[in-house]
Short mmCIF file of C-alpha atoms in Angstrom, two decimals:
data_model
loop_
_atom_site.label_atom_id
_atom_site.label_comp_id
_atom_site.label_asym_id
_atom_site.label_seq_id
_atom_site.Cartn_x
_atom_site.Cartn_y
_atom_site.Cartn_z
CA UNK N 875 -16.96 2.15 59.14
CA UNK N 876 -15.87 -1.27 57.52
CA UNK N 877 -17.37 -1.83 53.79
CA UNK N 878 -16.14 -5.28 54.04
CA UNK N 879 -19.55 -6.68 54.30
CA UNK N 880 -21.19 -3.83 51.63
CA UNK N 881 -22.07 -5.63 48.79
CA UNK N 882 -19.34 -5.12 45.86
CA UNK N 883 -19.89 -3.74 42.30
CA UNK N 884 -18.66 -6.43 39.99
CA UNK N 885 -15.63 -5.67 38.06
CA UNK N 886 -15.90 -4.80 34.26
CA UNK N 887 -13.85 -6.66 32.37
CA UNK N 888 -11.01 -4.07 30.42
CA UNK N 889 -12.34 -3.37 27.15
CA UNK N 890 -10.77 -4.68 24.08
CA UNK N 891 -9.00 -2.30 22.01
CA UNK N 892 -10.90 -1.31 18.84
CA UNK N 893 -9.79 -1.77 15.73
CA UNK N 894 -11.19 0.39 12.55
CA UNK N 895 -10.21 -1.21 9.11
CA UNK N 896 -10.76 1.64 6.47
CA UNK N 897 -10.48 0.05 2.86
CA UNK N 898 -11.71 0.98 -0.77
CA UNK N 899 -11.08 4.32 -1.64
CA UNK N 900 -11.37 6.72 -4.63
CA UNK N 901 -8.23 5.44 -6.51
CA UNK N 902 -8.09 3.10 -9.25
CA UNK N 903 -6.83 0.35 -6.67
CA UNK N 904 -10.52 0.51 -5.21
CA UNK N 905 -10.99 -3.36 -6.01
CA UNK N 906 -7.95 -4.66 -4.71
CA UNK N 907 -7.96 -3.05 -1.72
CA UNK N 908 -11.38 -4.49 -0.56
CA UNK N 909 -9.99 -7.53 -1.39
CA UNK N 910 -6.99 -7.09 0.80
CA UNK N 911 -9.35 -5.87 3.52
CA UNK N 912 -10.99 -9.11 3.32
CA UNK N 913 -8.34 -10.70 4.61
CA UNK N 914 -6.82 -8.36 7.40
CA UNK N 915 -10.71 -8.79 8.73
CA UNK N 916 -11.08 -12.59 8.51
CA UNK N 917 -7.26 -12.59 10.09
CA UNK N 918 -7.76 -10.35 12.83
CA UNK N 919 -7.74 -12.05 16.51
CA UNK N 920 -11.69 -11.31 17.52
CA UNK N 921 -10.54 -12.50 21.17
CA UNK N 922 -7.55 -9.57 21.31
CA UNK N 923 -9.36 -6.88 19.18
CA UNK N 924 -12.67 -5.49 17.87
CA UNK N 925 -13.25 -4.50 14.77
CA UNK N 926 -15.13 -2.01 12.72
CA UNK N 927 -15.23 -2.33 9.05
CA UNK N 928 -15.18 1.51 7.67
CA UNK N 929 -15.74 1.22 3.66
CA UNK N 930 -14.70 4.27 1.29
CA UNK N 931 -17.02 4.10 -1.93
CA UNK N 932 -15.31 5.21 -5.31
CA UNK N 933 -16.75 9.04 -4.82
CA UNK N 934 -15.23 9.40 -1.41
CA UNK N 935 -18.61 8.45 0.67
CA UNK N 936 -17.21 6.78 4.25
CA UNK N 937 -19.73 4.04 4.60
CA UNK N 938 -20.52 1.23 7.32
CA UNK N 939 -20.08 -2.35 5.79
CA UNK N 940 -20.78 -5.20 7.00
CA UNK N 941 -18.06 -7.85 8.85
CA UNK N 942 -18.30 -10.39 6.02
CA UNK N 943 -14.85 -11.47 4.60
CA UNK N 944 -16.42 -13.62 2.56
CA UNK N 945 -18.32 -11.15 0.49
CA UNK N 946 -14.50 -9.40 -0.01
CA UNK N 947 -12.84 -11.87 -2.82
CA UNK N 948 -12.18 -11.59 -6.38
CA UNK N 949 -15.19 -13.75 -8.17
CA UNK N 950 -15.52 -14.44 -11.64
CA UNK N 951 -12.06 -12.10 -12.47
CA UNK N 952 -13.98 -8.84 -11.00
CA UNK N 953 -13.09 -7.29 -7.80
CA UNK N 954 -15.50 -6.35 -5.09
CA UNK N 955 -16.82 -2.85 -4.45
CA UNK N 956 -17.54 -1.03 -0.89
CA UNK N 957 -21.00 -0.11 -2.80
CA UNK N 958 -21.37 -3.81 -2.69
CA UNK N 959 -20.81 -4.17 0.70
CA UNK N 960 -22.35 -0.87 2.12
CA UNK N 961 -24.88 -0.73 4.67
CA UNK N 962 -26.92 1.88 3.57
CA UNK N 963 -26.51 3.65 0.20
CA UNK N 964 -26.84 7.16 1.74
CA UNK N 965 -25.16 6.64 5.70
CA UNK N 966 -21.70 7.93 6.61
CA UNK N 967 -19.34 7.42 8.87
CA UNK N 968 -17.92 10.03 10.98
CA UNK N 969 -14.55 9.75 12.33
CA UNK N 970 -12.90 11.76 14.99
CA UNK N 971 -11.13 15.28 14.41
CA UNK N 972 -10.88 16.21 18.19
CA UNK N 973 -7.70 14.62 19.52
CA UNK N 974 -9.64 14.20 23.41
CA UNK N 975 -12.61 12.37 21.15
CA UNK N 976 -11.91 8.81 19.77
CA UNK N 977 -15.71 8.33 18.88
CA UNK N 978 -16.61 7.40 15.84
CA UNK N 979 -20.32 8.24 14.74
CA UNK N 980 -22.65 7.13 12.12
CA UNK N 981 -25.26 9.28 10.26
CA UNK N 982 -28.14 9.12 7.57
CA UNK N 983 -30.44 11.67 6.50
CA UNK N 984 -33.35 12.75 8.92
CA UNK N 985 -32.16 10.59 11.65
CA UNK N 986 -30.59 10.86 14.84
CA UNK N 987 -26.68 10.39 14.62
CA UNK N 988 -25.66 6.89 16.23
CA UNK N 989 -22.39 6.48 18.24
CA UNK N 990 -20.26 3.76 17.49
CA UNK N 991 -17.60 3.55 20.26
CA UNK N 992 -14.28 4.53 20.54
CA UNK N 993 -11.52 3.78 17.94
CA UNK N 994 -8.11 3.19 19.39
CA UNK N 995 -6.05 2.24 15.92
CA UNK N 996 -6.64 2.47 12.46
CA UNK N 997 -5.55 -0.66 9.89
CA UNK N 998 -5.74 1.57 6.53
CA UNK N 999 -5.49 -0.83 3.80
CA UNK N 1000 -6.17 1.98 1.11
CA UNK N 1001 -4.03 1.50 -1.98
CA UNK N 1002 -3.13 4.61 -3.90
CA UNK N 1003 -4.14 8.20 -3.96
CA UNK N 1004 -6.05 9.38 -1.24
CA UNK N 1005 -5.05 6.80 1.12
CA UNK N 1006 -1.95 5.62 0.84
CA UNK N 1007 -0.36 8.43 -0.27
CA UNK N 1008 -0.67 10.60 2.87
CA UNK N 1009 -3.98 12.58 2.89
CA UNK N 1010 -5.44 9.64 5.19
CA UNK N 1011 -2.67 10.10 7.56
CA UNK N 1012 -2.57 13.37 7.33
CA UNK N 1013 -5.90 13.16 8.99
CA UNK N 1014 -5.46 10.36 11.53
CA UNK N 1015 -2.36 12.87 12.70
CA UNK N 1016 -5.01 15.13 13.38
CA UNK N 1017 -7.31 13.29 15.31
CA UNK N 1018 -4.58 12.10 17.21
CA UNK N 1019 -5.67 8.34 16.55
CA UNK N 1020 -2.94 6.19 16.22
CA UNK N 1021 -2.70 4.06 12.62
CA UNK N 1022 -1.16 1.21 10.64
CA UNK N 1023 1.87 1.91 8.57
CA UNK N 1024 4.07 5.29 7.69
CA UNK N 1025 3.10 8.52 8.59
CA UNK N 1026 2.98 11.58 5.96
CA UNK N 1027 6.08 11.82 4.54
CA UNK N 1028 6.90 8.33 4.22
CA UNK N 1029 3.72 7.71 2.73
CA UNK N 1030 3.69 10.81 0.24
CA UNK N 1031 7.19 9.58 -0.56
CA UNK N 1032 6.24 6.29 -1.08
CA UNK N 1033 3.59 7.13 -3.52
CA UNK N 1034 5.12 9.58 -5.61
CA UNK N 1035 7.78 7.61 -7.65
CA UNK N 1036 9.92 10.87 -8.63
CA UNK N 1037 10.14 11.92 -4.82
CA UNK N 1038 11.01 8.41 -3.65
CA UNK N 1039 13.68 8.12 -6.43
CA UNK N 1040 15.25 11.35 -5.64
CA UNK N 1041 15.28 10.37 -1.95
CA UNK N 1042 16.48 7.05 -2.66
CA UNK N 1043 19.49 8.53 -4.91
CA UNK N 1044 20.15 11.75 -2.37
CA UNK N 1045 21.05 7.89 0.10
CA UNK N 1046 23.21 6.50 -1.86
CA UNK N 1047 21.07 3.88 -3.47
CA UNK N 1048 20.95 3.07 -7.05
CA UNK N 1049 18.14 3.96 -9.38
CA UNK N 1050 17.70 3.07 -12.61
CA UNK N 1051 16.93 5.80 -15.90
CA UNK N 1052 14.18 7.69 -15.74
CA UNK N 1053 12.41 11.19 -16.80
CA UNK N 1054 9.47 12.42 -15.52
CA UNK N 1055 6.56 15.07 -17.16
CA UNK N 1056 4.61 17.18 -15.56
CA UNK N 1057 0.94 18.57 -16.01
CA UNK N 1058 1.89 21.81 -17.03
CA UNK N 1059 4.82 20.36 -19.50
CA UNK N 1060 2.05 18.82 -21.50
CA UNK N 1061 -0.19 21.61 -21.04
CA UNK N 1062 2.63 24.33 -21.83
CA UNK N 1063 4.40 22.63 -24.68
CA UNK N 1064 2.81 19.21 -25.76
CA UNK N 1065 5.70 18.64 -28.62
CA UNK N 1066 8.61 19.43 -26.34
CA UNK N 1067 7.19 16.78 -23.34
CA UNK N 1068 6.96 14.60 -26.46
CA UNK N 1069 10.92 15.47 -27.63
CA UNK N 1070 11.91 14.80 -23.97
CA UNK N 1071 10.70 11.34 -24.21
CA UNK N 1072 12.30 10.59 -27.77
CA UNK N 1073 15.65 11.67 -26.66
CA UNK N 1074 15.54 9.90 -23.14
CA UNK N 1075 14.28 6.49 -25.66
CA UNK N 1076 17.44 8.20 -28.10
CA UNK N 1077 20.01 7.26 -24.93
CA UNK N 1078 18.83 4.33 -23.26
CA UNK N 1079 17.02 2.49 -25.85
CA UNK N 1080 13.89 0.56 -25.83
CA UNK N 1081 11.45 -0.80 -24.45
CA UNK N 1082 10.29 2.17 -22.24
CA UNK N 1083 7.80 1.59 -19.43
CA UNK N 1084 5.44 4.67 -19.18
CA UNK N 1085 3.90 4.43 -16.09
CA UNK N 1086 2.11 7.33 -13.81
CA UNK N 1087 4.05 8.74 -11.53
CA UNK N 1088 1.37 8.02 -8.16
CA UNK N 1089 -0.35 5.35 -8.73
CA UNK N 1090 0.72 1.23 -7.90
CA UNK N 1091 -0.69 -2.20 -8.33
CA UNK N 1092 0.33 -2.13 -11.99
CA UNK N 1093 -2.23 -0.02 -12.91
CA UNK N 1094 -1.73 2.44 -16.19
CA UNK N 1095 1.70 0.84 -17.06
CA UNK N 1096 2.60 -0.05 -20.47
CA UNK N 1097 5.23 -1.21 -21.91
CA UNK N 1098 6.32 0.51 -25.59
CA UNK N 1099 8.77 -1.32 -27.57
CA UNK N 1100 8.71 2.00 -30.04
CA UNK N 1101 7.34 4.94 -31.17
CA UNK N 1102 4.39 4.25 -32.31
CA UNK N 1103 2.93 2.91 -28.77
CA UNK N 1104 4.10 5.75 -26.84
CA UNK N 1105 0.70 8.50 -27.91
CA UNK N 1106 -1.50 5.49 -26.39
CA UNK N 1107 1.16 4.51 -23.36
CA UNK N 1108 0.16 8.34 -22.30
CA UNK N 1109 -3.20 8.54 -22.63
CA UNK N 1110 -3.50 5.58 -20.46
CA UNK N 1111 -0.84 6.70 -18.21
CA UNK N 1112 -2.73 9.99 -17.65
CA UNK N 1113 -5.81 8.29 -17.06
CA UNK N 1114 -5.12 7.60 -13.71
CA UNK N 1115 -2.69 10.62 -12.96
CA UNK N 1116 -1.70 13.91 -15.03
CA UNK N 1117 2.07 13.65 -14.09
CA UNK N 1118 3.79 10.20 -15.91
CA UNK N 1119 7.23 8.59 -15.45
CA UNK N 1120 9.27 6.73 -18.40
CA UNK N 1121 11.73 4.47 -17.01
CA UNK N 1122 14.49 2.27 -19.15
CA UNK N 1123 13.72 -1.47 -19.15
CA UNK N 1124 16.45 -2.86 -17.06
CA UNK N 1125 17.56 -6.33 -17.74
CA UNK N 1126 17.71 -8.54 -14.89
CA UNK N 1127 15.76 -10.33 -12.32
CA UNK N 1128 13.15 -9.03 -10.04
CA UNK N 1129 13.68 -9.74 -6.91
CA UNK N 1130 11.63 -8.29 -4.25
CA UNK N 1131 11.86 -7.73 -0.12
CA UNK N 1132 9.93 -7.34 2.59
CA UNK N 1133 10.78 -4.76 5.45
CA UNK N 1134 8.40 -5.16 8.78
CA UNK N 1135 8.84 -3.32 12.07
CA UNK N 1136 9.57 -5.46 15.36
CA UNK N 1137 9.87 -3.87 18.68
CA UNK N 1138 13.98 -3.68 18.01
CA UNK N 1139 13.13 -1.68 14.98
CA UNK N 1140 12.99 -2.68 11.01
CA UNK N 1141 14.08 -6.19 10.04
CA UNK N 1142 13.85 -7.59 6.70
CA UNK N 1143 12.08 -10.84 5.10
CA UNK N 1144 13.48 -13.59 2.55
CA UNK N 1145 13.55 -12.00 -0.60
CA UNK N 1146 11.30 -13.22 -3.81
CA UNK N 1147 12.17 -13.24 -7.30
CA UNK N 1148 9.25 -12.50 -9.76
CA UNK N 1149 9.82 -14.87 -12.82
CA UNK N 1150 8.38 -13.34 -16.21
CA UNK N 1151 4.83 -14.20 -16.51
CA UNK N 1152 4.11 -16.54 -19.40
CA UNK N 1153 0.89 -14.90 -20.63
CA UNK N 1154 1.98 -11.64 -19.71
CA UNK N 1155 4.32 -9.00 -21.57
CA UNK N 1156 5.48 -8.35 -17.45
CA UNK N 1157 4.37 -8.39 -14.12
CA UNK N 1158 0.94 -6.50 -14.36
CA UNK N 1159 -2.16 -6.10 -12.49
CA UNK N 1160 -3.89 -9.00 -14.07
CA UNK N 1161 -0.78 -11.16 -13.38
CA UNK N 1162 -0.79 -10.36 -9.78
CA UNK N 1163 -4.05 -10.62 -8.63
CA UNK N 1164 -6.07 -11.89 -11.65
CA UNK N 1165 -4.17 -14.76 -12.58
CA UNK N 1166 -1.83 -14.97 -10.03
CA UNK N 1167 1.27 -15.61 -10.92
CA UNK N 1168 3.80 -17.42 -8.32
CA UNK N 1169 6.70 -16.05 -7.26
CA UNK N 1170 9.51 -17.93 -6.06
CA UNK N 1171 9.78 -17.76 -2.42
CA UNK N 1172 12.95 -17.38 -1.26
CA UNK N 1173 14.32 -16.10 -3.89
CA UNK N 1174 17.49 -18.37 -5.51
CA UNK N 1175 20.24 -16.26 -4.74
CA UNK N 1176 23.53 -16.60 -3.20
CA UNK N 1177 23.69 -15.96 0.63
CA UNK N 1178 25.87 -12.85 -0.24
CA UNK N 1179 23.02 -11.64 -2.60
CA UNK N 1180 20.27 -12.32 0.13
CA UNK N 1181 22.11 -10.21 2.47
CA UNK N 1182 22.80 -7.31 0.52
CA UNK N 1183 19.08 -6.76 -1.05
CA UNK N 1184 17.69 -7.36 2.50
CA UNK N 1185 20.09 -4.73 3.84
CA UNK N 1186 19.03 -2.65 1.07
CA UNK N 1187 15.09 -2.65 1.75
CA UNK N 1188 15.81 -1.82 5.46
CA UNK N 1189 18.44 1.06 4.06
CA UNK N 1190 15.38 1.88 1.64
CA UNK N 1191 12.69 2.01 4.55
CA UNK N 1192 14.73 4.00 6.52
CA UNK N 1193 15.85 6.66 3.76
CA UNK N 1194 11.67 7.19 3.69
CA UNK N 1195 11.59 7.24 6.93
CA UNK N 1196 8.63 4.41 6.86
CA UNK N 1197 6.75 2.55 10.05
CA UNK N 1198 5.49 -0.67 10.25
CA UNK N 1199 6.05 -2.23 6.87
CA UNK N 1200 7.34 -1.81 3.64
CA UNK N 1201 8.13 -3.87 0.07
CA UNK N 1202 10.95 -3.12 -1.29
CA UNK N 1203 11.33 -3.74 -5.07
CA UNK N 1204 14.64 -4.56 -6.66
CA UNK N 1205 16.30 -5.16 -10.15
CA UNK N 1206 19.49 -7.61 -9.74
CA UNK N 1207 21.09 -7.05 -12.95
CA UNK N 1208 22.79 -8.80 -15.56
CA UNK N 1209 26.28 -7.33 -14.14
CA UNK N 1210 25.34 -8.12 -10.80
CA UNK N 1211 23.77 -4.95 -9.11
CA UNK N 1212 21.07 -4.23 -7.19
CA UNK N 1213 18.80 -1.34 -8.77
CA UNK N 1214 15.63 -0.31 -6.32
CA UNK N 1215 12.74 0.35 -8.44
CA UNK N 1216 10.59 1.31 -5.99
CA UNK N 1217 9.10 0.84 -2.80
CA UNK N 1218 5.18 0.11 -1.70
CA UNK N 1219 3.97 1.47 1.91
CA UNK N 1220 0.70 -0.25 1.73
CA UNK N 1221 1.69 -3.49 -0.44
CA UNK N 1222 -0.13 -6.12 -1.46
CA UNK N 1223 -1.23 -7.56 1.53
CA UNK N 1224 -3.85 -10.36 0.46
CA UNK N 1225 -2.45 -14.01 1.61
CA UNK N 1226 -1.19 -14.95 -1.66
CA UNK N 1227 0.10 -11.08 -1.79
CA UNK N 1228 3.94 -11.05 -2.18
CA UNK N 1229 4.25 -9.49 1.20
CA UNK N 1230 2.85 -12.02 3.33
CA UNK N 1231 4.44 -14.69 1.18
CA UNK N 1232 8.31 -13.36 2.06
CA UNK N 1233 7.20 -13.47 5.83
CA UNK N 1234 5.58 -16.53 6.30
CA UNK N 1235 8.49 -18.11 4.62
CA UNK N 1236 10.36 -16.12 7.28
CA UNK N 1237 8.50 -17.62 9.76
CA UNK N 1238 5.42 -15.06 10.74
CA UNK N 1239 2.53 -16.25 9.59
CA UNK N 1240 -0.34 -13.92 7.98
CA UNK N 1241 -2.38 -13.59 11.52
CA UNK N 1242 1.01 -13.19 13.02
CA UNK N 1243 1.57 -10.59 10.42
CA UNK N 1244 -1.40 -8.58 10.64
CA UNK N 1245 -1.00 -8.66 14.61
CA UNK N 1246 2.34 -7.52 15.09
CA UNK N 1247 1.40 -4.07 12.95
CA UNK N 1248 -1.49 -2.99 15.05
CA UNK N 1249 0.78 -3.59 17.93
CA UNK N 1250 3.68 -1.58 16.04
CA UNK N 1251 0.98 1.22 15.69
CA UNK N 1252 -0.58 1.28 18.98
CA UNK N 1253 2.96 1.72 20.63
CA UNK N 1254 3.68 4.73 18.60
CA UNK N 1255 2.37 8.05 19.70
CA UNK N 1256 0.64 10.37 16.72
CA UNK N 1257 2.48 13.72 15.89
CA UNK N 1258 6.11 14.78 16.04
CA UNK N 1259 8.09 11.38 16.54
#
């Protein structure tokens, strides 16, 4: 029997693939990374993608916000809270933990659970602990949803500034001074965590920048031109993490270097060089998002100089083992070397951010940007890879 005259069931149209943006968070970067969410959402191609806005509240609550960039920005020097932004002050967001299950559900108290569709990436612009620093992925790996950005080691790596200096120096590259103390060397022996300082300020001199070890965005670093800063330079270091890092000032030029991944693998941006802020004592968190201060994009270097730090922040990204993107943070010193101080797995990523800067001088502009790493992450599988 011919069906050629049947009438025909019109053809759905595919469905676009979903995008969840996760942002806030319980770390001290809260702020700044609902402003940086602001932007990935009003940047986002609504005729390629759909988006749900998933906002973390300071005490861990996983809330629905609305879709209003607008509401995201810095106002009157304050940053923006998910509380702000929240829905409901009691609702939470469920996301997926079976790997066959991509649905994403919504919840309050004495109601009926609500279903909010499939998820088939994650863009986690979390800054800091508990996001960044891979507990998020951790999950993500889990549910088998596929996700912006490094995976769990990368992203542990890339948090912890001991780890990622010890990996960086186990391949080849060149750190600068530094000791580290730990939660139980304070606990165990306050005055001998104290002497360990004093005779690492004894050999390389001061200023010292006490900074702690896991946290980013400038947050809880001070800089201690002697001994009578450094009781304060801890207390504010451990503030925002028990385990601190004291690193020499280096004298040089900051230069810094965006890595990004294209379909051929990692390639690197134009560098930028950070010039001292005038009404800051260095680049802090006020100076980069507060104030902020320009940087000087590309950085003036020699073409021999641009080559070699952009070949270092791909070396860098690869001795972490990071996805998707990566900025790369350099020292070129007074004699002429490159010294990595560090590297960011979830940077900056506002439009005036340093990250998007380097590329759109490199020719990808910011919805370009923010495009090409959802596509990175939806062509990677989840697990083992």
């Amino acid at each position: 029997m011919s069906t050629d005259n049947l009438p025909q069931s019109p053809e759905q149209p595919p469905r676009k693939p979903r995008v969840a943006v996760v942002f806030g968070g319980r770390s001290s970067e809260h702020g700044i990374s609902v402003v940086t969410a602001g932007a990935v959402l009003k940047a986002i191609d609504r005729t390629k993608y759909d988006v749900l806005p998933i906002g973390i509240t300071r005490d861990g609550r996983w809330a629905l916000t609305a879709d209003e960039p607008e509401r995201m920005a810095i106002t009157e020097r304050r940053t923006p809270s998910v509380d702000e932004l929240a829905e409901s002050g009691e609702g939470g967001v469920v996301l997926p933990v079976d790997p066959t299950n991509r649905e994403v559900v919504y919840g309050e108290s004495g109601s009926v659970p609500k279903v909010l569709g499939e998820i088939d990436v994650v863009f986690p612009v979390l800054h800091g602990p508990y996001g960044e620093d891979g507990t998020l992925q951790g999950m993500l790996e889990l549910s088998g949803v596929p996700y912006v950005g490094s995976g769990v080691l990368a992203s542990a790596v890339g948090q912890d500034k001991e780890y990622m200096k010890r990996v960086f120096t186990s391949f080849g590259l060149t750190v600068g001074p530094y000791v580290v103390i730990r939660p139980r060397e304070w606990e165990s022996d306050e005055s001998a965590a104290r002497k360990k300082i004093v005779d690492f300020a004894g050999e390389h001199g001061w200023p010292l920048f006490v900074k702690p070890a896991r946290a980013g965005s400038s947050i809880g670093i001070t800089k201690v031109d002697d001994l009578s800063g450094m009781d304060e330079a801890i207390a504010e270091a451990q503030r925002h993490d028990p385990k601190i890092l004291v690193e020499a000032a280096l004298r040089g030029r900051e230069i810094e270097c965006g890595v990004l991944e294209f379909e051929d693998g990692p390639r690197a941006s134009v560098p930028a060089e950070i010039p001292p802020p005038d009404a800051h004592a260095y680049y802090d968190f006020e100076a980069k998002y507060i104030d902020s201060t320009p940087g000087l994009v590309p950085a003036p270097l020699t073409p021999e100089e641009t080559a070699e730090v952009q070949k270092l922040a791909v070396d860098a990204f690869e001795a972490a083992s990071c996805e998707g993107l990566v900025r790369a943070d350099f020292f070129l010193t007074d004699d002429g070397e490159f010294v990595i101080n560090e590297i960011n797995t979830m940077p900056g990523f506002t439009p005036i951010s340093m990250y998007p800067q380097m590329w759109r001088a490199s020719g990808v502009e910011y919805g370009e940007l923010v495009d090409r790493l959802i596509q990175a992450a939806m062509r990677r599988s989840t697990g083992l890879r």
